């Protein structure tokens, strides 16, 4: 936990380094080329005495406190430009936590446990730590049956992965695994001694461990199981005296024995070469990281492939690891019809899992498996086809199969009950607290079939959209299409830093992982409530940049020729499905909405005031329109990415600003671009 706290202290919510509290010397913060341009800008602004810098240039409300006028001196102007008030990104406003939880977009992760591609990468509990500390509030766990020897398998896989890298992070993981292994051996020996003691046996001397160490963990656990069964057989059927062993000792002994003897669930991407981690480790990672950066709720989306027996183990592990964090399931809570406001869910973990009625523990209709990839590959029928298919199926349906989800697990999902989606007229579409999970292609098909029904459903109920199953490289969909349809949970592959993740950062930058939907999308509004739209004119002058990072793998600044690609992500009249292979030609990134500067040289380039202008756009939803910046290296073949930024239009400030850049790993690069932003917005009738 101490390690997580140290890591969190180095991060802001959007993943950047924290700004030092001590004010630095502004002259030391700017490169010579940026300093030169700031001096020219200051001279031009002070040439006229009637310029109101805050109102006329920066288009912001003048400060009412005792702050120094930025134009009072050159030093004051530089100090202003070096501070947070000059950032191109407007600070996030505090969310209204009194509105229903379905009125928010939620920063969400798909297959959170993976560290790379969807076919052969490692599963690691640390991936949950990284996601949660960077603002994610909905994580996914794929759970499968574990076995008694899974620990040894895990050790082998970790050794093979660690041999390729000897960095500090790998060493830290190795130490953690060795520590856990030592703890497991200690618990095993404790249980063994106590069981042998109860049977009147002597434990092996401490200096004779060779034979014991040769056994696998599974074999040792089976030995303990045999000891426990022998103890039960020798126990008198009608004891005349109370048990000699205190109750507390019996409980702790039983708990330790169960932990060793009974296999525990594991987490991995099924039917692939991905390596697994334990469900317990994942739950502990979530426990330690969930509320470090925010106290707003975390949704844990469970895709369960485990047996009913191991589902019981899942429930025990979650209730133990998340004690005090799990939403307590009471009759009053279960009877709640409307989704609660966020303020009532602070520091709570919500479970999203397939819903099973109480009578379905051993019988009842078995809905199809909750498998992302299979659902993504299934064609989506129209409402009429779905209704006919359902009727015909029921007429000749075989006897119902036993449910694959236990009631003990299912009942943990209160406000996030998972149901399979067929169409918006199905009865489950009106169940309070339900969630429909659709692949990106299934969601587009639902939009094509009945866009109004899709939007109205998402106004009041949760929808989760996840990447198509064939994105094996962990690439991402364009989340803006689904946000504009009102989907609250658009799960992305955080393993890849691509367009989708950049846009996700743009929506949730500086927020706490929950961003309120814009007007016209809210559950408290009538179905006919219009979505406010604007007409927009936007131009950006690129003046200079400083401290640009080199592309990964490059070491020489002399061969670095940076230029800026600027993308405007707006809703188009015919948004086509994403192409997972090309980041720069999908959806809103048509030729009309992409502008570029000419290339220059070095990490502190002078762009000489190059101006890019976008065409007038009508019908823009300001809250769901984004401006994305990519600094690339002009090369003979494919231009490499060096740095980037993404800003929501309603948070893009006008005037002279600094765009702070992230590197290719998503961390604060320390680089920035000096720009002049001109933005004109006019309301248009709905």
XYZ file of C-alpha atoms in Angstrom:
686
model
C 0.000 0.000 0.000
C 2.904 2.342 0.788
C 4.277 1.729 -2.707
C 0.899 2.632 -4.253
C 0.705 5.822 -2.182
C 4.151 6.878 -3.394
C 3.125 6.222 -6.986
C -0.130 8.119 -6.556
C 1.689 11.113 -5.133
C 3.685 11.369 -8.352
C 0.571 11.406 -10.508
C -2.292 13.765 -11.082
C -5.671 12.228 -11.915
C -5.040 12.464 -15.656
C -1.658 10.785 -15.323
C 0.645 13.810 -15.361
C 3.228 14.782 -12.790
C 2.082 17.083 -10.020
C 3.004 20.751 -10.313
C 5.417 21.916 -7.600
C 3.828 24.219 -5.059
C 6.826 26.572 -5.001
C 6.626 29.141 -7.796
C 9.639 28.705 -10.095
C 11.449 31.504 -11.892
C 9.451 32.055 -15.135
C 12.619 32.971 -17.031
C 14.027 29.517 -16.312
C 10.906 27.761 -17.596
C 10.983 28.968 -21.179
C 13.367 28.134 -23.998
C 15.053 31.034 -25.823
C 12.717 30.728 -28.820
C 9.573 30.750 -26.660
C 10.951 33.612 -24.578
C 11.560 35.628 -27.735
C 7.972 35.121 -28.903
C 6.551 35.993 -25.475
C 8.455 39.262 -25.544
C 7.042 40.058 -28.995
C 3.501 39.226 -27.865
C 3.879 41.384 -24.771
C 5.141 44.301 -26.853
C 2.198 44.058 -29.252
C -0.354 43.830 -26.428
C 1.024 46.820 -24.553
C 1.280 48.968 -27.669
C -2.372 49.875 -27.138
C -3.487 51.221 -23.772
C -7.110 50.162 -24.088
C -6.532 46.388 -24.277
C -8.300 44.354 -21.610
C -6.098 41.270 -21.670
C -8.420 38.962 -19.722
C -11.601 39.984 -21.513
C -10.481 40.849 -25.042
C -7.593 38.423 -25.584
C -8.057 35.488 -23.223
C -11.879 35.674 -23.229
C -12.166 34.863 -19.557
C -13.735 36.586 -16.585
C -11.313 39.139 -15.089
C -9.942 38.119 -11.719
C -11.547 39.809 -8.721
C -8.720 39.103 -6.313
C -5.406 40.876 -5.856
C -3.539 39.038 -8.620
C -1.072 41.113 -10.594
C -2.204 42.349 -14.004
C -0.331 40.148 -16.520
C 0.419 43.207 -18.654
C 1.798 45.300 -15.800
C 5.331 44.226 -16.739
C 7.167 41.738 -18.930
C 8.061 39.673 -15.868
C 4.404 39.614 -14.788
C 3.408 38.440 -18.268
C 5.997 35.655 -18.241
C 4.887 34.617 -14.766
C 1.288 34.450 -15.972
C 2.259 32.354 -19.004
C 4.258 30.006 -16.768
C 1.298 29.410 -14.467
C -1.835 27.256 -14.640
C -4.005 30.159 -15.848
C -2.248 30.064 -19.219
C -2.944 26.390 -19.833
C -5.026 25.638 -22.926
C -7.007 23.185 -20.800
C -9.633 24.793 -18.595
C -9.759 23.234 -15.113
C -12.489 20.680 -14.532
C -15.513 21.726 -12.527
C -16.654 19.789 -9.485
C -19.328 17.275 -10.523
C -22.874 17.442 -9.219
C -23.078 14.286 -7.114
C -26.791 14.666 -6.384
C -27.902 13.399 -9.807
C -28.425 9.709 -10.701
C -25.335 7.656 -11.463
C -26.637 6.876 -14.965
C -26.230 10.569 -15.863
C -22.444 10.182 -16.101
C -19.856 8.943 -18.558
C -17.453 6.603 -16.765
C -13.773 6.102 -17.563
C -13.637 2.382 -18.321
C -11.142 -0.362 -19.112
C -11.557 -3.535 -21.183
C -9.654 -6.708 -20.213
C -7.898 -4.637 -17.582
C -5.671 -7.509 -16.448
C -3.722 -7.712 -19.729
C -0.384 -5.947 -20.117
C -0.220 -6.150 -23.920
C -2.015 -7.805 -26.819
C -5.118 -9.973 -26.462
C -3.453 -13.249 -27.499
C -0.133 -13.759 -25.755
C 0.557 -11.048 -23.171
C 0.769 -11.467 -19.401
C -2.069 -10.937 -16.965
C -0.920 -8.888 -13.997
C -2.724 -7.447 -10.990
C -0.561 -4.322 -11.285
C -2.538 -3.381 -14.407
C -5.487 -2.595 -12.114
C -3.278 -0.387 -9.980
C -2.099 1.560 -13.024
C -5.615 1.996 -14.402
C -7.186 3.089 -11.111
C -4.397 5.531 -10.300
C -4.908 7.092 -13.732
C -8.602 7.773 -13.246
C -10.289 4.561 -14.419
C -13.519 3.821 -12.500
C -14.760 0.698 -14.295
C -12.447 -2.306 -14.593
C -13.025 -5.767 -16.035
C -12.060 -9.188 -14.674
C -12.318 -12.410 -16.703
C -12.512 -15.234 -14.167
C -11.767 -18.898 -14.843
C -11.380 -22.007 -12.709
C -8.024 -22.252 -11.006
C -6.280 -25.457 -9.993
C -4.111 -26.600 -7.121
C -0.889 -26.219 -9.090
C -1.714 -22.817 -10.608
C 0.826 -21.102 -8.347
C 3.668 -23.164 -9.754
C 2.473 -22.464 -13.282
C 2.411 -18.784 -12.482
C 5.967 -18.941 -11.168
C 7.184 -20.559 -14.374
C 5.465 -18.003 -16.583
C 6.733 -15.095 -14.542
C 10.286 -16.385 -14.769
C 10.120 -16.543 -18.546
C 8.741 -13.021 -18.799
C 11.169 -11.544 -16.315
C 14.215 -12.956 -18.088
C 13.669 -10.524 -20.949
C 13.908 -7.466 -18.739
C 15.887 -6.631 -15.631
C 14.500 -3.192 -14.859
C 13.441 -1.995 -11.421
C 9.761 -2.709 -12.000
C 10.512 -6.324 -12.923
C 12.693 -6.741 -9.837
C 9.926 -5.315 -7.685
C 7.401 -7.774 -9.121
C 9.814 -10.642 -8.530
C 10.257 -9.629 -4.897
C 6.495 -9.434 -4.429
C 6.010 -12.925 -5.878
C 8.793 -14.341 -3.709
C 7.222 -12.713 -0.661
C 3.793 -14.168 -1.478
C 5.332 -17.594 -2.030
C 7.062 -17.404 1.343
C 3.794 -16.406 3.008
C 2.015 -19.338 1.356
C 4.692 -21.770 2.556
C 4.434 -20.310 6.057
C 0.670 -20.717 6.153
C 0.970 -24.248 4.803
C 3.456 -25.231 7.488
C 1.275 -23.690 10.206
C -1.783 -25.626 9.073
C 0.244 -28.824 8.746
C 1.623 -28.527 12.275
C -1.794 -27.850 13.776
C -3.456 -30.709 11.925
C -0.679 -33.094 12.875
C -0.895 -31.872 16.456
C -4.611 -32.557 16.594
C -3.911 -36.062 15.260
C -1.182 -36.679 17.818
C 1.593 -36.702 15.219
C 4.945 -34.987 15.199
C 5.829 -32.533 12.459
C 9.066 -33.124 10.522
C 12.120 -31.439 12.065
C 12.980 -28.021 10.659
C 16.354 -29.266 9.459
C 14.772 -31.940 7.227
C 12.902 -29.934 4.565
C 14.246 -31.660 1.466
C 11.426 -34.142 0.886
C 8.779 -31.511 1.702
C 10.225 -28.952 -0.700
C 10.289 -31.440 -3.546
C 6.505 -31.677 -3.536
C 4.385 -29.348 -5.602
C 1.973 -26.986 -3.891
C -0.906 -29.110 -5.173
C 0.566 -32.277 -3.664
C 1.128 -30.536 -0.339
C -2.410 -29.230 -0.352
C -3.725 -32.710 -1.056
C -1.660 -34.033 1.871
C -3.299 -31.437 4.116
C -6.681 -32.461 2.769
C -5.984 -36.068 3.710
C -4.950 -34.962 7.212
C -8.127 -32.934 7.585
C -10.298 -35.837 6.461
C -8.506 -38.187 8.870
C -9.138 -35.721 11.681
C -12.837 -35.690 10.840
C -12.992 -39.503 10.806
C -11.352 -39.718 14.244
C -13.629 -37.092 15.755
C -16.240 -38.661 18.123
C -19.699 -38.658 16.594
C -21.286 -37.691 19.916
C -18.684 -35.730 21.878
C -19.316 -35.701 25.603
C -17.176 -32.635 26.205
C -16.823 -29.310 24.425
C -14.163 -29.070 21.764
C -10.701 -28.545 23.191
C -9.629 -26.204 20.411
C -10.949 -22.636 20.935
C -13.501 -21.423 18.392
C -11.252 -18.603 17.165
C -8.414 -21.051 16.536
C -10.773 -23.423 14.731
C -11.914 -20.598 12.443
C -8.428 -19.421 11.595
C -7.281 -22.993 11.056
C -10.239 -23.687 8.786
C -9.669 -20.501 6.834
C -6.001 -21.299 6.299
C -6.781 -24.890 5.343
C -9.424 -23.803 2.843
C -7.026 -21.307 1.300
C -4.454 -24.047 0.708
C -6.627 -27.057 -0.036
C -9.275 -25.491 -2.254
C -8.202 -24.166 -5.662
C -8.898 -20.486 -6.244
C -10.086 -18.763 -9.427
C -7.614 -17.282 -11.841
C -7.769 -14.320 -14.220
C -6.769 -14.493 -17.875
C -8.056 -14.097 -21.423
C -9.541 -17.532 -22.090
C -8.626 -19.739 -25.054
C -5.488 -17.714 -25.771
C -1.808 -17.906 -24.818
C -2.114 -15.151 -22.220
C -0.601 -15.985 -18.834
C -2.815 -15.898 -15.762
C -2.787 -14.150 -12.411
C -4.885 -14.961 -9.357
C -8.313 -13.538 -8.652
C -7.225 -12.868 -5.068
C -4.252 -10.754 -6.192
C -6.499 -8.765 -8.524
C -8.992 -8.087 -5.717
C -6.190 -6.951 -3.422
C -4.810 -4.621 -6.102
C -8.250 -3.075 -6.547
C -8.671 -2.746 -2.789
C -5.362 -0.902 -2.431
C -5.869 1.451 -5.401
C -9.601 2.034 -5.812
C -9.923 5.122 -3.641
C -6.437 6.611 -3.647
C -7.168 9.249 -6.305
C -10.938 9.561 -5.859
C -13.661 8.428 -3.483
C -16.214 8.063 -6.282
C -17.444 4.501 -6.869
C -15.618 1.836 -8.848
C -17.540 -0.644 -11.000
C -16.027 -4.118 -11.312
C -17.330 -5.855 -14.433
C -17.089 -9.630 -14.013
C -17.038 -11.976 -16.983
C -17.442 -15.316 -15.255
C -16.310 -18.612 -16.763
C -15.676 -20.287 -13.402
C -17.656 -23.209 -11.992
C -20.384 -22.658 -9.404
C -18.041 -23.969 -6.712
C -15.310 -21.487 -7.556
C -17.896 -18.722 -7.846
C -18.554 -19.289 -4.151
C -14.829 -18.806 -3.618
C -15.001 -15.604 -5.659
C -17.711 -14.268 -3.361
C -15.655 -15.131 -0.272
C -12.552 -13.455 -1.677
C -14.426 -10.290 -2.675
C -16.246 -10.012 0.644
C -12.956 -10.461 2.484
C -10.753 -8.209 0.311
C -13.364 -5.472 -0.129
C -14.795 -5.518 3.374
C -16.456 -2.155 4.000
C -16.199 -1.254 0.305
C -18.750 -3.621 -1.224
C -22.233 -2.202 -1.410
C -24.177 -3.987 1.323
C -27.085 -5.878 -0.214
C -30.131 -5.239 1.956
C -33.840 -5.690 1.190
C -34.151 -1.902 1.043
C -31.292 -1.652 -1.455
C -32.682 -4.483 -3.576
C -36.086 -2.787 -3.650
C -34.618 0.476 -4.945
C -36.064 1.326 -8.342
C -34.243 4.500 -9.353
C -30.432 4.610 -9.686
C -28.924 6.349 -6.651
C -26.948 9.597 -6.763
C -23.174 9.311 -6.664
C -22.934 10.973 -3.263
C -24.518 7.861 -1.718
C -21.921 5.591 -3.299
C -18.673 7.195 -2.146
C -15.910 4.634 -1.526
C -18.115 1.812 -2.786
C -17.291 -1.014 -5.181
C -20.200 -2.026 -7.410
C -20.303 -5.467 -9.009
C -21.534 -5.861 -12.577
C -22.325 -9.479 -13.346
C -25.014 -11.426 -15.186
C -28.278 -11.387 -13.263
C -29.847 -14.664 -12.151
C -33.192 -14.842 -10.361
C -33.029 -16.487 -6.904
C -34.703 -19.670 -8.167
C -32.112 -20.058 -10.916
C -29.378 -21.562 -8.745
C -30.219 -25.021 -10.044
C -32.852 -24.396 -12.674
C -34.187 -21.708 -14.982
C -33.461 -20.249 -18.346
C -29.791 -20.100 -19.171
C -28.976 -16.971 -21.104
C -26.099 -17.231 -23.511
C -22.612 -16.822 -22.136
C -21.463 -13.361 -21.263
C -18.478 -13.575 -23.587
C -17.218 -10.405 -25.246
C -15.733 -12.007 -28.325
C -18.678 -14.274 -29.132
C -21.199 -11.463 -28.770
C -19.044 -9.296 -30.984
C -19.121 -11.898 -33.745
C -22.877 -12.505 -33.656
C -25.085 -10.680 -36.200
C -27.630 -8.427 -34.571
C -31.207 -8.968 -35.820
C -33.661 -6.157 -36.292
C -36.422 -5.758 -33.728
C -38.875 -7.664 -35.907
C -36.440 -10.486 -36.558
C -35.521 -10.660 -32.893
C -39.158 -10.916 -31.859
C -39.900 -13.672 -34.392
C -36.797 -15.603 -33.462
C -37.610 -15.398 -29.791
C -41.189 -16.604 -30.335
C -40.163 -19.542 -32.512
C -37.432 -20.553 -30.103
C -39.768 -20.584 -27.135
C -42.272 -22.743 -29.026
C -39.805 -25.590 -29.469
C -37.349 -24.814 -26.701
C -35.574 -27.711 -24.973
C -35.740 -28.033 -21.183
C -33.981 -25.076 -19.513
C -30.338 -25.571 -18.627
C -28.969 -24.916 -15.153
C -27.763 -21.380 -14.612
C -24.042 -20.807 -15.006
C -23.990 -17.988 -12.452
C -24.627 -18.652 -8.763
C -27.217 -16.612 -6.947
C -24.675 -15.729 -4.240
C -22.558 -14.017 -6.885
C -25.429 -12.586 -8.909
C -27.078 -10.878 -5.940
C -23.974 -8.714 -5.436
C -25.027 -6.810 -8.559
C -27.647 -4.337 -7.367
C -27.510 -1.262 -9.591
C -25.471 -2.977 -12.318
C -27.273 -6.212 -13.228
C -26.031 -7.697 -16.480
C -28.553 -8.845 -19.100
C -28.049 -10.126 -22.626
C -29.278 -7.624 -25.215
C -31.637 -8.625 -28.021
C -33.708 -5.498 -28.652
C -35.041 -2.517 -26.745
C -38.550 -3.959 -26.487
C -37.417 -6.943 -24.401
C -38.732 -6.972 -20.798
C -35.218 -6.662 -19.326
C -34.881 -3.215 -20.917
C -37.146 -1.873 -18.175
C -35.571 -3.714 -15.219
C -34.204 -1.162 -12.716
C -30.425 -1.202 -12.467
C -29.793 -3.264 -15.596
C -26.776 -3.025 -17.888
C -26.666 -4.060 -21.530
C -23.166 -4.975 -22.753
C -22.627 -4.757 -26.511
C -19.600 -5.058 -28.742
C -18.829 -1.981 -30.816
C -20.346 -3.614 -33.898
C -23.458 -4.750 -32.026
C -23.917 -1.209 -30.715
C -23.665 0.217 -34.232
C -26.204 -2.346 -35.423
C -28.566 -1.318 -32.619
C -28.090 2.298 -33.699
C -28.872 1.413 -37.313
C -32.005 -0.512 -36.282
C -33.493 2.093 -33.940
C -31.336 5.085 -33.042
C -34.087 6.794 -31.035
C -34.691 3.723 -28.861
C -30.940 3.425 -28.263
C -30.641 7.036 -27.145
C -33.717 6.901 -24.908
C -32.550 3.679 -23.272
C -29.169 5.200 -22.488
C -30.793 8.299 -21.056
C -32.017 6.258 -18.066
C -30.143 2.957 -18.068
C -26.549 1.796 -18.312
C -24.993 0.574 -21.533
C -21.482 -0.817 -21.788
C -19.705 -0.942 -25.147
C -16.463 -2.868 -25.596
C -13.978 -3.398 -28.465
C -14.714 -5.913 -31.201
C -13.212 -9.338 -30.491
C -10.892 -9.258 -33.509
C -8.887 -6.328 -32.119
C -6.228 -8.813 -30.988
C -3.558 -6.088 -31.045
C -5.461 -4.263 -28.267
C -6.348 -1.387 -30.584
C -9.391 0.715 -29.749
C -12.674 1.892 -31.148
C -13.482 5.601 -31.446
C -15.389 6.191 -28.182
C -16.936 9.481 -29.300
C -19.525 7.706 -31.482
C -20.842 5.773 -28.476
C -20.675 8.695 -26.050
C -22.826 10.654 -28.501
C -25.343 7.792 -28.371
C -25.397 8.169 -24.579
C -23.437 5.015 -23.642
C -22.017 5.583 -20.170
C -19.408 2.813 -20.120
C -17.199 2.686 -23.216
C -14.507 0.179 -22.271
C -11.124 0.670 -23.916
C -7.919 -1.335 -24.123
C -5.661 0.692 -21.848
C -2.743 -1.431 -23.078
C -2.559 0.707 -26.243
C -2.077 4.449 -26.513
C -3.981 5.186 -29.694
C -6.692 7.556 -30.873
C -9.311 5.954 -28.626
C -7.250 6.341 -25.473
C -6.262 9.905 -26.391
C -9.931 10.835 -26.747
C -10.680 9.103 -23.456
C -7.998 11.223 -21.803
C -9.561 14.273 -23.420
C -12.976 13.567 -21.905
C -11.755 12.680 -18.417
C -8.691 14.954 -18.058
C -8.542 16.340 -14.534
C -11.839 14.671 -13.634
C -12.468 11.872 -11.126
C -13.439 9.270 -13.682
C -17.120 10.318 -13.726
C -18.105 13.121 -16.145
C -21.681 14.331 -16.218
C -23.446 14.020 -19.542
C -24.396 17.229 -21.361
C -27.845 18.741 -21.402
C -30.278 16.692 -23.490
C -28.744 13.390 -22.351
C -30.000 13.374 -18.756
C -32.494 11.021 -17.123
C -34.292 13.919 -15.459
C -35.241 15.416 -18.835
C -38.192 14.623 -21.031
C -37.680 12.388 -24.050
C -38.243 15.391 -26.305
C -35.572 17.482 -24.567
C -33.265 18.902 -27.266
C -29.496 18.577 -27.196
C -28.038 22.117 -27.354
C -25.828 22.552 -30.417
C -23.615 25.347 -31.696
C -22.037 26.643 -34.863
C -18.278 26.814 -34.520
C -15.384 28.608 -36.167
C -11.955 27.514 -34.943
C -8.423 28.543 -35.856
C -5.158 27.873 -34.033
C -1.871 29.715 -34.485
C 1.178 27.559 -33.713
C 3.893 29.902 -32.493
C 6.675 27.777 -30.980
C 7.319 24.738 -28.791
C 9.801 23.670 -26.174
C 11.172 20.518 -24.563
C 9.551 18.221 -27.107
C 10.386 14.568 -26.415
C 12.044 12.533 -29.124
C 10.078 9.618 -30.588
C 10.737 6.309 -28.806
C 14.051 4.870 -29.915
C 15.467 8.166 -31.190
C 18.471 9.655 -29.398
C 19.668 12.529 -31.581
C 17.870 15.863 -31.624
C 19.626 16.873 -34.827
C 17.579 14.437 -36.905
C 14.273 15.395 -35.263
C 11.950 17.324 -37.610
C 8.713 17.945 -35.701
C 5.411 19.134 -37.089
C 1.920 19.262 -35.581
C -1.120 17.398 -36.868
C -4.316 18.912 -35.518
C -7.552 16.898 -35.626
C -11.071 18.095 -35.014
C -13.347 15.273 -33.814
C -16.939 16.246 -34.508
C -20.091 14.280 -35.166
C -20.484 13.725 -38.886
C -23.701 13.052 -40.761
C -22.623 9.495 -41.548
C -20.106 8.159 -39.047
C -18.666 4.963 -40.469
C -17.347 2.017 -38.424
C -13.769 2.234 -37.271
C -10.887 0.690 -39.130
C -8.589 -0.878 -36.556
C -5.567 -0.456 -38.818
C -5.419 3.283 -39.511
C -5.516 5.841 -36.730
C -5.751 8.881 -38.971
C -8.493 8.075 -41.487
C -11.440 6.915 -39.392
C -14.642 8.612 -38.342
C -14.235 12.374 -37.943
C -10.641 12.381 -39.178
C -11.515 13.129 -42.789
C -9.388 15.451 -44.855
C -11.602 18.434 -44.007
C -11.045 17.999 -40.268
C -7.296 17.521 -40.200
C -4.734 20.307 -40.481
C -0.942 20.219 -40.287
C 1.935 22.639 -39.841
C 5.148 22.505 -41.807
C 8.023 20.670 -40.162
C 10.919 22.391 -38.448
C 13.975 21.176 -36.521
C 14.881 20.260 -32.947
C 13.181 19.857 -29.588
C 12.626 23.613 -29.239
C 11.200 24.462 -32.665
C 9.957 27.785 -33.981
C 6.701 27.305 -35.896
C 6.719 31.016 -36.813
C 3.026 31.572 -36.231
C 1.698 28.996 -38.701
C -2.084 29.141 -38.579
C -4.536 26.316 -39.187
C -8.209 27.061 -39.799
C -11.090 24.609 -39.786
C -14.252 25.077 -41.841
C -17.356 26.419 -40.141
C -19.097 23.555 -38.340
C -22.824 23.523 -37.602
C -24.679 21.288 -35.161
C -21.757 20.783 -32.790
C -22.254 19.351 -29.284
C -19.502 21.275 -27.530
C -19.108 18.794 -24.645
C -18.549 15.885 -27.062
C -16.285 17.563 -29.619
C -12.522 17.206 -29.280
C -9.371 18.830 -30.618
C -6.420 16.451 -30.730
C -2.783 17.391 -31.295
C -0.055 15.013 -32.427
C 3.580 16.080 -32.665
C 5.227 13.870 -35.281
C 8.714 13.486 -36.687
C 8.862 14.071 -40.439
C 10.735 11.057 -41.819
C 11.268 9.339 -45.148
C 8.846 6.517 -44.404
C 6.251 6.484 -41.631
C 6.274 9.570 -39.415
C 6.764 8.637 -35.749
C 4.706 10.044 -32.905
C 6.679 12.114 -30.403
C 4.011 13.751 -28.209
C 0.298 14.479 -28.088
C -2.581 16.227 -26.320
C -6.364 16.075 -26.528
C -8.771 18.745 -25.254
C -12.551 18.779 -25.135
C -13.936 21.770 -27.053
C -15.847 23.187 -24.076
C -12.573 23.184 -22.106
C -10.338 24.627 -24.851
C -9.412 28.137 -23.752
C -9.032 31.037 -26.143
C -6.142 33.465 -26.411
C -2.428 32.863 -25.884
C -2.047 29.458 -24.300
C 0.344 26.602 -23.654
C -0.690 23.104 -24.714
C 1.026 20.698 -22.326
C 2.007 17.448 -24.011
C 2.067 13.787 -23.073
C 4.719 11.376 -24.349
C 4.095 8.093 -26.150
C 3.623 6.291 -22.841
C 0.903 8.697 -21.723
C 3.045 10.460 -19.112
C 3.656 14.187 -18.814
C 6.499 14.902 -21.232
C 7.414 18.322 -19.854
C 6.997 19.684 -23.365
C 4.545 22.371 -24.468
C 3.376 24.279 -27.534
C 2.747 28.028 -27.440
C -0.427 28.748 -29.417
C -3.006 31.415 -30.092
C -6.563 30.024 -30.082
C -9.500 31.752 -31.764
C -12.847 30.090 -31.110
C -16.256 31.465 -32.020
C -19.427 29.667 -30.935
C -23.003 30.604 -31.836
C -26.098 28.809 -30.578
C -28.230 27.184 -33.254
C -31.855 26.169 -33.016
C -32.516 22.478 -32.377
